[in-house]
Short mmCIF file of C-alpha atoms and ligand atoms in Angstrom, two decimals:
data_model
loop_
_atom_site.label_atom_id
_atom_site.label_comp_id
_atom_site.label_asym_id
_atom_site.label_seq_id
_atom_site.Cartn_x
_atom_site.Cartn_y
_atom_site.Cartn_z
CA MET A 305 -32.52 25.92 -50.22
CA GLY A 306 -35.87 27.40 -49.93
CA VAL A 307 -34.61 30.84 -51.81
CA GLU A 308 -37.90 32.47 -53.05
CA ASN A 309 -38.06 31.75 -57.50
CA GLU A 310 -35.23 29.54 -57.04
CA PHE A 311 -35.33 25.90 -59.73
CA ILE A 312 -34.71 23.30 -57.51
CA ILE A 313 -34.13 20.13 -59.46
CA GLY A 314 -35.49 16.81 -57.21
CA ILE A 315 -34.25 12.99 -57.31
CA ILE A 316 -36.13 10.36 -56.53
CA GLY A 317 -33.91 6.83 -55.87
CA MET A 318 -30.44 7.95 -55.23
CA GLY A 319 -28.85 5.08 -56.10
CA ASP A 320 -25.77 4.91 -58.62
CA MET A 321 -28.23 7.48 -61.51
CA GLY A 322 -29.34 10.11 -58.76
CA LYS A 323 -26.63 9.93 -57.27
CA MET A 324 -24.22 10.77 -60.23
CA TYR A 325 -27.19 12.99 -61.67
CA ALA A 326 -26.99 14.92 -57.91
CA ASN A 327 -24.01 15.60 -57.81
CA ASN A 328 -23.01 17.26 -61.06
CA PHE A 329 -26.01 19.73 -60.57
CA TYR A 330 -24.78 19.98 -57.23
CA LYS A 331 -21.46 20.90 -58.61
CA SER A 332 -22.67 23.50 -61.35
CA GLY A 333 -24.52 25.37 -58.62
CA TRP A 334 -28.38 23.90 -59.67
CA SER A 335 -30.41 23.21 -56.01
CA CYS A 336 -30.70 19.96 -55.32
CA ILE A 337 -33.23 17.56 -53.01
CA VAL A 338 -33.75 13.86 -52.99
CA CYS A 339 -34.61 10.75 -51.36
CA ASP A 340 -34.25 7.01 -51.53
CA ARG A 341 -36.66 4.95 -49.55
CA PRO A 342 -37.30 6.45 -46.37
CA GLU A 343 -34.54 3.17 -44.34
CA ASN A 344 -32.13 4.84 -46.69
CA TYR A 345 -32.01 8.67 -45.30
CA ASP A 346 -29.89 8.25 -42.52
CA SER A 347 -27.40 7.16 -45.04
CA LEU A 348 -28.26 9.08 -47.21
CA PHE A 349 -27.85 11.90 -45.65
CA ALA A 350 -24.82 11.32 -43.51
CA TYR A 351 -23.61 11.21 -47.57
CA TYR A 352 -24.66 14.63 -48.53
CA ARG A 353 -23.97 15.95 -44.70
CA ASP A 354 -20.66 18.56 -46.34
CA THR A 355 -22.68 19.56 -49.87
CA PRO A 356 -25.90 21.42 -50.42
CA VAL A 357 -27.73 18.73 -52.06
CA HIS A 358 -31.04 18.72 -49.51
CA VAL A 359 -32.16 15.01 -48.12
CA VAL A 360 -36.00 14.00 -47.53
CA LYS A 361 -37.30 11.15 -46.47
CA ASN A 362 -39.35 10.58 -48.82
CA GLY A 363 -40.54 11.05 -53.15
CA HIS A 364 -43.71 13.58 -51.14
CA LEU A 365 -41.56 16.10 -49.60
CA VAL A 366 -39.03 16.04 -53.12
CA SER A 367 -42.62 16.08 -55.12
CA ARG A 368 -44.23 19.08 -53.25
CA LYS A 369 -40.83 21.70 -53.93
CA ALA A 370 -38.97 20.57 -57.02
CA ASP A 371 -39.54 22.28 -60.85
CA PHE A 372 -38.26 19.44 -61.88
CA VAL A 373 -38.53 15.94 -60.73
CA ILE A 374 -36.73 13.09 -61.86
CA TYR A 375 -37.26 9.88 -60.74
CA SER A 376 -34.02 7.22 -60.96
CA VAL A 377 -35.57 4.12 -59.72
CA GLU A 378 -35.73 0.21 -60.74
CA ALA A 379 -37.76 -0.05 -64.15
CA GLU A 380 -39.41 -2.65 -62.30
CA PHE A 381 -41.06 -0.38 -59.66
CA ILE A 382 -41.67 2.63 -61.62
CA ASP A 383 -45.22 2.00 -61.86
CA ARG A 384 -45.35 1.45 -57.41
CA VAL A 385 -42.86 4.93 -57.07
CA VAL A 386 -44.39 7.20 -59.82
CA GLY A 387 -48.31 5.86 -57.56
CA GLU A 388 -47.38 6.74 -54.63
CA TYR A 389 -45.53 10.16 -54.86
CA GLY A 390 -46.96 11.20 -58.77
CA ALA A 391 -50.12 13.04 -56.66
CA SER A 392 -47.91 14.85 -55.18
CA THR A 393 -45.91 16.91 -58.11
CA LYS A 394 -45.71 20.38 -58.00
CA VAL A 395 -48.39 22.15 -60.24
CA GLY A 396 -46.90 23.21 -63.29
CA ALA A 397 -43.68 21.29 -62.78
CA ILE A 398 -41.36 19.16 -65.22
CA VAL A 399 -41.51 15.62 -64.88
CA SER A 400 -38.54 13.21 -66.04
CA ALA A 401 -37.31 9.61 -65.62
CA GLN A 402 -33.96 7.86 -65.94
CA THR A 403 -35.14 4.29 -66.85
CA SER A 404 -33.52 2.24 -69.05
CA VAL A 405 -36.93 1.47 -70.72
CA LYS A 406 -39.45 3.26 -71.27
CA ALA A 407 -42.99 1.36 -71.56
CA PRO A 408 -43.57 0.77 -68.25
CA GLU A 409 -42.37 4.76 -67.22
CA ARG A 410 -44.44 5.86 -69.43
CA ALA A 411 -47.76 4.13 -68.89
CA ALA A 412 -46.89 5.14 -65.17
CA PHE A 413 -46.64 8.38 -66.37
CA GLU A 414 -50.10 8.62 -67.64
CA ARG A 415 -52.24 6.77 -65.16
CA HIS A 416 -50.54 8.17 -61.78
CA LEU A 417 -49.44 12.05 -63.29
CA PRO A 418 -52.39 14.59 -62.35
CA HIS A 419 -53.07 16.89 -65.82
CA ASP A 420 -51.50 19.74 -64.96
CA VAL A 421 -47.15 18.84 -64.98
CA HIS A 422 -45.24 18.70 -67.96
CA VAL A 423 -43.93 15.19 -69.07
CA VAL A 424 -40.08 15.50 -71.11
CA SER A 425 -38.00 12.42 -70.21
CA ILE A 426 -34.68 11.57 -69.81
CA HIS A 427 -32.18 8.60 -70.77
CA SER A 428 -28.16 9.33 -70.01
CA LEU A 429 -26.75 5.72 -72.24
CA HIS A 430 -23.40 4.56 -69.79
CA GLY A 431 -23.22 3.58 -66.69
CA PRO A 432 -22.39 5.75 -63.45
CA THR A 433 -18.88 5.22 -63.85
CA VAL A 434 -18.72 7.21 -66.94
CA SER A 435 -18.15 10.38 -67.41
CA PRO A 436 -21.37 12.19 -69.31
CA GLU A 437 -19.45 14.39 -70.78
CA GLY A 438 -20.07 13.82 -75.31
CA GLN A 439 -22.33 10.93 -74.65
CA PRO A 440 -25.49 10.29 -75.53
CA LEU A 441 -28.86 11.41 -73.86
CA VAL A 442 -31.82 10.50 -74.68
CA LEU A 443 -34.71 13.44 -74.39
CA ILE A 444 -38.35 12.49 -75.25
CA GLN A 445 -40.30 15.84 -75.59
CA HIS A 446 -43.31 13.45 -75.34
CA THR A 447 -46.92 16.15 -75.13
CA SER A 448 -45.05 18.53 -73.61
CA PRO A 449 -44.69 22.31 -75.17
CA ASP A 450 -41.52 23.11 -76.97
CA TRP A 451 -40.19 25.48 -73.79
CA VAL A 452 -40.61 22.30 -71.48
CA LEU A 453 -37.51 20.34 -73.49
CA ARG A 454 -36.05 24.10 -73.79
CA LYS A 455 -35.54 23.59 -69.85
CA ALA A 456 -34.77 19.87 -69.77
CA GLU A 457 -31.53 21.35 -72.24
CA ASP A 458 -30.59 23.76 -70.34
CA VAL A 459 -30.67 22.22 -66.89
CA PHE A 460 -28.37 19.19 -68.57
CA SER A 461 -25.91 21.29 -70.37
CA CYS A 462 -23.82 21.05 -67.04
CA PHE A 463 -22.86 17.16 -68.26
CA ARG A 464 -22.32 18.16 -71.83
CA SER A 465 -23.98 15.18 -72.80
CA ARG A 466 -24.80 14.63 -76.41
CA TYR A 467 -28.50 15.04 -76.55
CA VAL A 468 -30.51 12.62 -78.76
CA TYR A 469 -33.94 13.57 -79.30
CA LEU A 470 -36.47 10.24 -79.46
CA THR A 471 -40.17 9.72 -79.15
CA TYR A 472 -40.94 7.31 -76.23
CA GLU A 473 -41.18 4.27 -79.18
CA GLU A 474 -38.62 4.89 -81.18
CA HIS A 475 -36.59 4.72 -77.28
CA ASP A 476 -37.79 1.33 -76.72
CA ILE A 477 -36.72 0.30 -80.23
CA VAL A 478 -33.17 1.54 -80.54
CA THR A 479 -32.35 0.13 -77.33
CA ALA A 480 -33.40 -3.06 -77.81
CA ASN A 481 -31.53 -2.80 -80.97
CA THR A 482 -27.93 -1.51 -79.23
CA GLN A 483 -28.17 -3.36 -75.98
CA ALA A 484 -30.46 -6.19 -75.54
CA VAL A 485 -28.57 -8.99 -77.13
CA THR A 486 -25.12 -7.48 -76.48
CA HIS A 487 -26.40 -7.42 -72.57
CA ALA A 488 -27.66 -11.23 -73.69
CA ALA A 489 -24.14 -11.95 -75.55
CA PHE A 490 -22.05 -11.36 -72.03
CA LEU A 491 -24.86 -12.68 -69.85
CA SER A 492 -24.46 -16.10 -71.57
CA MET A 493 -20.23 -15.82 -71.96
CA GLY A 494 -20.36 -14.92 -67.77
CA THR A 495 -23.00 -17.94 -67.17
CA ALA A 496 -20.63 -19.67 -69.27
CA TRP A 497 -17.87 -19.69 -67.39
CA ASN A 498 -19.57 -20.16 -64.21
CA MET A 499 -20.78 -23.85 -65.16
CA SER A 500 -17.46 -24.46 -66.50
CA GLN A 501 -16.07 -22.80 -62.68
CA SER A 502 -13.10 -21.70 -64.90
CA TYR A 503 -12.54 -18.14 -65.84
CA PRO A 504 -11.06 -18.03 -69.48
CA TRP A 505 -8.27 -15.23 -69.72
CA GLU A 506 -7.03 -17.40 -67.14
CA LEU A 507 -6.60 -20.60 -69.97
CA ASP A 508 -3.42 -19.27 -71.57
CA ARG A 509 -6.19 -20.17 -75.11
CA TYR A 510 -8.03 -17.09 -74.32
CA VAL A 511 -5.74 -13.70 -73.27
CA ASN A 512 -5.70 -11.81 -76.41
CA GLY A 513 -7.08 -8.92 -78.57
CA ILE A 514 -10.28 -8.99 -78.65
CA GLU A 515 -10.77 -12.17 -76.04
CA VAL A 516 -9.43 -9.26 -73.96
CA VAL A 517 -12.44 -6.97 -74.88
CA LYS A 518 -14.76 -9.72 -74.32
CA CYS A 519 -13.38 -11.00 -71.11
CA ASN A 520 -14.02 -7.24 -70.08
CA ILE A 521 -17.32 -6.39 -70.54
CA ALA A 522 -18.38 -9.33 -69.28
CA LEU A 523 -17.08 -8.78 -65.88
CA ARG A 524 -18.17 -5.20 -66.46
CA ILE A 525 -21.85 -6.48 -66.89
CA TYR A 526 -21.82 -8.25 -63.40
CA ALA A 527 -20.39 -5.71 -61.39
CA ASN A 528 -23.23 -3.45 -62.41
CA LYS A 529 -27.36 -4.12 -60.71
CA TRP A 530 -28.96 -7.01 -61.67
CA HIS A 531 -32.20 -4.77 -62.00
CA VAL A 532 -30.94 -2.70 -64.85
CA TYR A 533 -30.61 -5.40 -67.23
CA ALA A 534 -33.35 -7.64 -65.86
CA GLY A 535 -36.05 -4.68 -66.78
CA LEU A 536 -34.69 -3.25 -70.03
CA ALA A 537 -34.72 -7.05 -71.10
CA ILE A 538 -38.10 -7.72 -69.16
CA LEU A 539 -40.16 -5.00 -70.13
CA ASN A 540 -38.89 -3.43 -73.66
CA PRO A 541 -41.90 -4.94 -75.74
CA SER A 542 -38.99 -5.35 -79.00
CA ALA A 543 -35.68 -6.76 -76.48
CA HIS A 544 -37.72 -10.72 -76.14
CA ALA A 545 -37.62 -11.53 -79.99
CA GLN A 546 -33.90 -10.11 -80.45
CA VAL A 547 -32.87 -12.25 -77.58
CA ARG A 548 -34.78 -15.57 -79.21
CA GLN A 549 -32.93 -14.99 -82.15
CA PHE A 550 -29.61 -14.60 -80.66
CA ALA A 551 -30.14 -18.43 -78.62
CA ALA A 552 -31.47 -19.11 -82.53
CA SER A 553 -28.77 -18.26 -83.55
CA ALA A 554 -26.28 -19.44 -81.21
CA THR A 555 -27.87 -23.04 -81.77
CA GLU A 556 -28.71 -23.22 -85.50
CA LEU A 557 -23.96 -22.07 -85.51
CA PHE A 558 -23.05 -24.68 -83.39
CA LYS A 559 -24.82 -27.72 -85.48
CA LEU A 560 -23.42 -26.13 -88.26
CA MET A 561 -20.37 -26.07 -86.54
CA ILE A 562 -20.23 -30.16 -84.92
CA ALA A 563 -21.55 -31.10 -87.78
CA GLY A 564 -18.18 -29.48 -89.89
CA ASP A 565 -20.06 -28.01 -91.78
CA TYR A 566 -17.35 -25.59 -93.46
CA HIS A 567 -19.36 -24.41 -96.19
CA GLY A 568 -22.72 -24.49 -94.77
CA LEU A 569 -21.67 -22.40 -92.04
CA LYS A 570 -19.36 -19.91 -94.26
CA GLU A 571 -21.87 -19.23 -96.45
CA ARG A 572 -24.05 -17.83 -93.17
CA ALA A 573 -21.57 -15.53 -92.08
CA LEU A 574 -20.47 -14.36 -95.29
CA ASP A 575 -24.41 -13.31 -95.63
CA ALA A 576 -24.09 -11.14 -92.38
CA ARG A 577 -21.31 -9.93 -93.56
CA ARG A 578 -22.17 -8.27 -96.90
CA ARG A 579 -25.99 -7.31 -96.05
CA VAL A 580 -24.95 -6.16 -91.57
CA PHE A 581 -21.58 -4.38 -92.46
CA GLY A 582 -22.28 -3.41 -96.21
CA TYR A 583 -18.00 -5.58 -97.35
CA LYS A 584 -17.79 -7.45 -100.54
CA ASP A 585 -16.84 -10.88 -100.81
CA GLY A 586 -13.38 -11.50 -100.16
CA VAL A 587 -12.32 -7.28 -99.88
CA GLU A 588 -11.23 -6.48 -96.97
CA PRO A 589 -13.01 -2.95 -97.17
CA GLY A 590 -9.42 -0.14 -96.97
CA THR A 591 -7.44 -2.33 -99.09
CA ASN A 592 -6.20 -3.20 -102.55
CA GLY A 593 -7.81 0.39 -103.30
CA SER A 594 -11.37 -0.54 -102.02
CA LYS A 595 -12.60 1.93 -100.87
CA SER A 596 -13.65 2.52 -96.79
CA GLU A 597 -16.77 4.09 -95.75
CA ARG A 598 -15.71 4.50 -91.92
CA THR A 599 -13.17 4.57 -89.93
CA PRO A 600 -12.96 1.36 -87.96
CA ILE A 601 -13.33 1.42 -84.19
CA LEU A 602 -10.88 -1.01 -83.49
CA LEU A 603 -7.97 0.42 -85.02
CA SER A 604 -5.29 -2.33 -84.17
CA GLU A 605 -5.70 -5.91 -81.76
CA SER A 606 -2.69 -5.86 -80.52
CA LEU A 607 -3.78 -2.41 -78.43
CA LEU A 608 -5.54 -4.29 -76.51
CA ASP A 609 -3.43 -6.88 -75.39
CA ARG A 610 -2.35 -4.95 -72.96
CA PHE A 611 -5.74 -4.64 -71.08
CA SER A 612 -5.28 -8.33 -70.36
CA LEU A 613 -6.28 -9.70 -67.27
CA HIS A 614 -3.83 -12.67 -67.38
CA GLN A 615 0.43 -12.79 -69.01
CA PRO A 616 0.12 -16.27 -70.51
CA SER A 617 2.03 -19.01 -69.25
CA SER A 618 3.39 -19.76 -72.79
CA GLN A 619 5.07 -18.02 -75.41
CA HIS A 620 2.69 -19.65 -77.32
CA CYS A 621 -0.78 -20.08 -76.36
CA SER A 622 -3.04 -20.18 -79.52
CA ALA A 623 -5.02 -16.77 -81.00
CA ARG A 624 -7.58 -18.84 -83.12
CA ASN A 625 -11.03 -19.36 -81.54
CA SER A 626 -14.36 -20.57 -83.18
CA HIS A 627 -16.10 -17.10 -82.05
CA LEU A 628 -19.30 -18.66 -81.53
CA THR A 629 -20.26 -15.53 -79.95
CA ILE A 630 -19.76 -12.62 -82.43
CA LEU A 631 -20.97 -15.00 -85.37
CA ALA A 632 -23.95 -15.71 -83.42
CA MET A 633 -24.10 -12.21 -82.79
CA VAL A 634 -24.09 -10.21 -86.31
CA ASP A 635 -26.15 -13.30 -87.67
CA CYS A 636 -28.77 -12.10 -85.68
CA TRP A 637 -28.35 -8.89 -86.45
CA ASN A 638 -28.88 -10.40 -90.17
CA ARG A 639 -31.94 -12.38 -89.58
CA LEU A 640 -33.67 -9.53 -87.77
CA GLY A 641 -32.51 -6.76 -90.43
CA ILE A 642 -30.54 -4.70 -87.92
CA HIS A 643 -28.06 -2.62 -89.03
CA PRO A 644 -26.38 -1.97 -85.74
CA PHE A 645 -23.72 1.31 -87.30
CA ASP A 646 -26.98 3.51 -88.11
CA HIS A 647 -27.22 3.44 -84.05
CA LEU A 648 -24.51 3.54 -83.27
CA ASP A 649 -22.75 7.18 -83.41
CA VAL A 650 -26.58 8.31 -82.50
CA ALA A 651 -27.59 6.12 -79.26
CA GLY A 652 -24.81 3.82 -78.90
CA THR A 653 -23.73 3.14 -75.41
CA PRO A 654 -20.25 2.75 -74.70
CA LEU A 655 -20.46 -1.00 -74.08
CA PHE A 656 -21.99 -0.95 -77.76
CA ARG A 657 -19.39 1.02 -79.82
CA MET A 658 -17.03 -1.68 -78.24
CA TRP A 659 -18.98 -5.17 -78.35
CA ILE A 660 -19.80 -3.42 -82.31
CA GLY A 661 -15.64 -2.65 -82.65
CA VAL A 662 -14.69 -6.43 -81.96
CA ALA A 663 -17.75 -7.57 -84.66
CA GLU A 664 -16.06 -5.59 -87.38
CA TYR A 665 -12.01 -6.15 -86.66
CA LEU A 666 -13.37 -9.71 -86.75
CA PHE A 667 -15.58 -9.72 -90.34
CA ARG A 668 -13.70 -6.56 -92.03
CA SER A 669 -11.02 -8.91 -92.70
CA PRO A 670 -12.06 -12.52 -94.55
CA ASP A 671 -9.31 -13.66 -93.62
CA ARG A 672 -9.47 -12.95 -90.04
CA LEU A 673 -12.79 -14.16 -90.58
CA ASN A 674 -11.99 -17.39 -92.51
CA THR A 675 -9.82 -18.32 -89.25
CA ALA A 676 -12.75 -17.74 -87.18
CA LEU A 677 -14.27 -20.49 -89.50
CA GLU A 678 -12.18 -23.40 -90.37
CA SER A 679 -11.34 -23.27 -86.72
CA ALA A 680 -15.37 -23.47 -85.66
CA SER A 681 -15.36 -26.38 -88.14
CA PHE A 682 -12.25 -28.38 -87.87
CA ASP A 683 -10.79 -27.73 -83.98
CA ILE A 684 -12.47 -29.57 -81.49
CA SER A 685 -10.14 -27.59 -78.20
CA HIS A 686 -12.98 -24.88 -78.07
CA ARG A 687 -16.51 -27.50 -78.06
CA SER A 688 -16.77 -27.85 -74.37
CA ASP A 689 -17.02 -23.97 -74.36
CA ASP A 690 -19.21 -23.63 -77.13
CA THR A 691 -21.28 -25.80 -75.81
CA GLU A 692 -21.74 -23.92 -71.96
CA PHE A 693 -21.97 -21.01 -74.28
CA VAL A 694 -24.91 -22.11 -76.49
CA VAL A 695 -26.92 -23.90 -73.27
CA ALA A 696 -26.33 -20.20 -71.42
CA THR A 697 -27.56 -18.06 -74.55
CA ARG A 698 -30.79 -20.66 -74.59
CA GLY A 699 -31.44 -19.87 -70.63
CA TRP A 700 -31.02 -16.68 -70.14
CA SER A 701 -33.73 -16.81 -73.13
CA GLU A 702 -35.96 -18.72 -71.26
CA VAL A 703 -35.97 -16.21 -67.90
CA ILE A 704 -35.93 -12.98 -69.93
CA GLU A 705 -39.16 -14.47 -72.18
CA HIS A 706 -40.79 -15.73 -68.62
CA GLY A 707 -40.12 -12.59 -67.17
CA SER A 708 -39.81 -13.37 -64.08
CA PHE A 709 -37.69 -10.89 -62.39
CA SER A 710 -36.70 -13.08 -59.11
CA HIS A 711 -35.27 -15.67 -61.65
CA TYR A 712 -33.14 -13.56 -63.25
CA LYS A 713 -31.68 -12.17 -60.12
CA ASP A 714 -30.98 -15.55 -58.62
CA LYS A 715 -29.06 -17.12 -62.23
CA PHE A 716 -27.50 -13.80 -62.77
CA GLU A 717 -26.17 -13.10 -59.04
CA SER A 718 -24.85 -16.68 -58.80
CA THR A 719 -22.32 -15.35 -61.49
CA ALA A 720 -21.95 -12.68 -60.39
CA ARG A 721 -19.89 -13.78 -57.24
CA PHE A 722 -18.27 -16.45 -59.49
CA LEU A 723 -17.07 -12.97 -60.91
CA GLU A 724 -16.42 -11.13 -58.55
CA PRO A 725 -12.68 -11.57 -57.18
CA ARG A 726 -12.16 -9.60 -61.03
CA PHE A 727 -13.95 -7.01 -60.48
CA GLU A 728 -11.70 -4.11 -59.30
CA GLU A 729 -9.58 -5.20 -61.97
CA ALA A 730 -11.14 -5.48 -64.41
CA ALA A 731 -13.07 -2.01 -63.94
CA ARG A 732 -9.44 -0.30 -63.94
CA MET A 733 -8.87 -2.32 -67.34
CA ASN A 734 -12.42 -1.42 -68.80
CA LYS A 735 -11.83 2.43 -68.35
CA GLU A 736 -8.50 2.40 -70.10
CA MET A 737 -9.34 0.15 -72.56
CA LEU A 738 -12.32 2.26 -73.18
CA LYS A 739 -10.97 5.64 -73.50
CA VAL A 740 -8.51 3.91 -76.64
CA ILE A 741 -11.93 3.11 -78.31
CA MET A 742 -13.85 6.30 -77.49
CA GLU A 743 -11.17 8.16 -78.74
CA SER A 744 -10.91 5.99 -81.54
CA GLY A 745 -13.58 7.67 -83.50
CA ALA A 746 -16.36 7.92 -81.16
CA PRO A 747 -18.55 11.59 -81.92
CA LYS A 748 -17.08 14.30 -79.93
CA THR A 749 -18.82 16.15 -76.87
CA VAL A 750 -21.28 18.67 -78.60
CA LYS A 751 -20.72 22.01 -77.38
CA SER A 752 -24.02 23.67 -77.73
CA PRO A 753 -26.44 20.72 -78.04
CA PRO A 754 -28.28 20.46 -81.39
CA LYS A 755 -31.66 21.61 -81.34
CA LYS A 756 -33.14 19.86 -84.01
CA PRO A 757 -34.69 16.45 -83.64
CA VAL A 758 -31.63 13.93 -84.93
CA SER A 759 -33.30 11.92 -87.30
CA LEU A 760 -32.46 8.42 -87.12
CA PRO A 761 -32.66 5.77 -88.74
CA LEU A 762 -34.41 2.40 -87.40
CA SER A 763 -34.37 -1.17 -88.69
CA GLN A 764 -36.33 -4.02 -86.52
N1 NDP B 224 -26.82 1.70 -63.18
C1 NDP B 224 -26.75 1.69 -64.73
O1 NDP B 224 -25.33 1.50 -65.77
C2 NDP B 224 -27.84 2.56 -65.84
C3 NDP B 224 -28.98 2.71 -65.06
N2 NDP B 224 -30.18 3.17 -65.27
C4 NDP B 224 -31.38 3.64 -65.22
O2 NDP B 224 -31.68 4.03 -64.18
C5 NDP B 224 -32.17 3.41 -62.93
C6 NDP B 224 -31.35 3.76 -61.96
O3 NDP B 224 -30.59 2.75 -62.01
P1 NDP B 224 -29.56 2.60 -60.86
O4 NDP B 224 -29.30 4.27 -60.30
O5 NDP B 224 -28.10 1.98 -61.81
O6 NDP B 224 -30.44 1.89 -59.84
P2 NDP B 224 -30.20 1.92 -58.06
O7 NDP B 224 -30.39 0.25 -57.55
O8 NDP B 224 -28.66 2.18 -57.46
O9 NDP B 224 -30.77 2.97 -57.63
C7 NDP B 224 -32.46 2.85 -57.27
C8 NDP B 224 -32.78 3.50 -56.48
O10 NDP B 224 -34.29 3.43 -56.25
C9 NDP B 224 -34.39 3.23 -54.79
N3 NDP B 224 -35.98 3.26 -54.58
C10 NDP B 224 -36.39 2.32 -54.69
N4 NDP B 224 -37.58 2.30 -54.70
C11 NDP B 224 -37.60 3.89 -53.52
C12 NDP B 224 -39.01 4.72 -53.67
N5 NDP B 224 -40.12 4.18 -53.07
N6 NDP B 224 -38.76 5.82 -53.70
C13 NDP B 224 -36.84 6.08 -53.60
N7 NDP B 224 -36.20 5.72 -53.76
C14 NDP B 224 -36.96 3.99 -54.60
C15 NDP B 224 -33.59 2.30 -54.47
O11 NDP B 224 -32.99 1.46 -52.95
P3 NDP B 224 -32.72 0.34 -52.53
O12 NDP B 224 -31.91 -0.56 -53.75
O13 NDP B 224 -33.11 0.40 -51.41
O14 NDP B 224 -34.79 -0.12 -53.28
C16 NDP B 224 -32.64 2.53 -55.19
O15 NDP B 224 -31.19 3.47 -54.18
C17 NDP B 224 -33.38 2.62 -63.39
O16 NDP B 224 -33.70 3.24 -63.85
C18 NDP B 224 -31.73 2.23 -64.81
O17 NDP B 224 -32.37 1.07 -65.70
C19 NDP B 224 -29.81 4.37 -66.61
C20 NDP B 224 -28.34 3.96 -67.52
C21 NDP B 224 -27.80 3.40 -66.54
O1 ENO B 225 -23.16 0.19 -72.35
C1 ENO B 225 -24.34 -0.58 -71.73
O2 ENO B 225 -24.99 -1.69 -72.37
C2 ENO B 225 -24.48 -0.91 -69.88
O3 ENO B 225 -24.43 -2.17 -70.14
C3 ENO B 225 -24.24 0.52 -69.32
C4 ENO B 225 -25.88 0.95 -69.44
C5 ENO B 225 -26.27 0.40 -69.06
C6 ENO B 225 -28.13 0.62 -68.68
C7 ENO B 225 -28.52 1.52 -69.73
O4 ENO B 225 -30.20 2.51 -69.57
C8 ENO B 225 -27.89 2.71 -70.25
C9 ENO B 225 -25.87 1.95 -70.49
#
């Protein structure tokens, strides 16, 4: 470090994402200066001892030297951290942040940064254990001149991600549409299992196909940091109404189920099938000569059986389920007028791709959907699990709307502790499962990222 005119990338916040970024940068030859909180200096220094990464004690020392500063801290703390170090930013430097929700980040930058620096924000739409290659990387030009955006593209070209160009506002709408309700669904599943004190995949009726995807994704979420999900749900201005609608959809559908109102349930599901997926009643796209507009994400359910966390003890375990989680999710999209496929190829996270793939799989086939609706209306064997699920959706919606980080943390960590013994195995399965799903239809890596903004149809 210290070569004259060398371009230096600085990272403030060296948790999972900060480390993933620094590792990619230094391995591609960029000079990096990084810090975490001062009390974490020794361990961070030891971690990077045999690398060219320059570890310093605090964000002032990063800001004074770096030409491109990236804040990679908890969304809840972004105002405090930018408030503390922002004024030390080198004149003319580019400042960025990796927070999952942009409203508080933008406010922090506008409040605390000096006027002689440039802002271009970023967001890798994947977790730290996923390779950035081919994954969406949001770039937000904000008020910076074009050369600043070009510089950001240059810095991140070593990630081989797909650049997605959004404004701050568009970012929060798109990520609410793709992440807020997805996460609420899996958080609720986990809480329901915790309340029942049972691992569903160890009950013989939940071991196949799309059940496997559901269980693996829930485990993946609970193995991540609670604050990542808390931040994007509590601080995203668009998220609250969506999580509230998800809980309302789950409750309303459940009321139809317990009333045995098959026709009421079917009417709602078919309306959602038409409006969210664009399918004609009674027809499976791609069969009987009907046109299929897109290749389904999930090509075959049996492909997923090998990712099961448990082998059934009996050959005759039932594959029937009410699929209330999926019905509620699609009903929620329908009620809010969200068209999730509009966001998928542009800004879908791997997890969202898997989840929408599962929903698409269930809703494509009129027979599969009908089996779930019949099961929901007439088969009472899933009622106790579904009751726990509905209660859990309400609980998460209340915590998120109330905006309490500490309550969110307690609730999350209590279920994470319950699921923890299965994290390691699920992480292995998830990697494989993701690979299979990404290979079936994800947009391929862009060699030279597009320079023109990707126009994104926004629906709320
Ligand atoms: N994990 C994910 O899947 C993704 C996360 N993101 C976003 O990236 C950001 C970072 O997330 P992630 O890396 O997962 O979280 P981590 O908790 O792993 O990392 C955040 C780091 O910032 C540190 N920190 C807090 N305050 C300061 C400070 N004043 N100075 C220096 N460092 C500080 C934290 O220290 P300590 O822990 O000691 O408080 C921690 O090490 C978040 O905004 C998140 O929303 C974006 C995409 C994906
Ligand atoms: O894919 C998901 O939704 C994840 O859970 C990983 C994730 C979490 C936070 C982000 O800001 C981006 C990706």
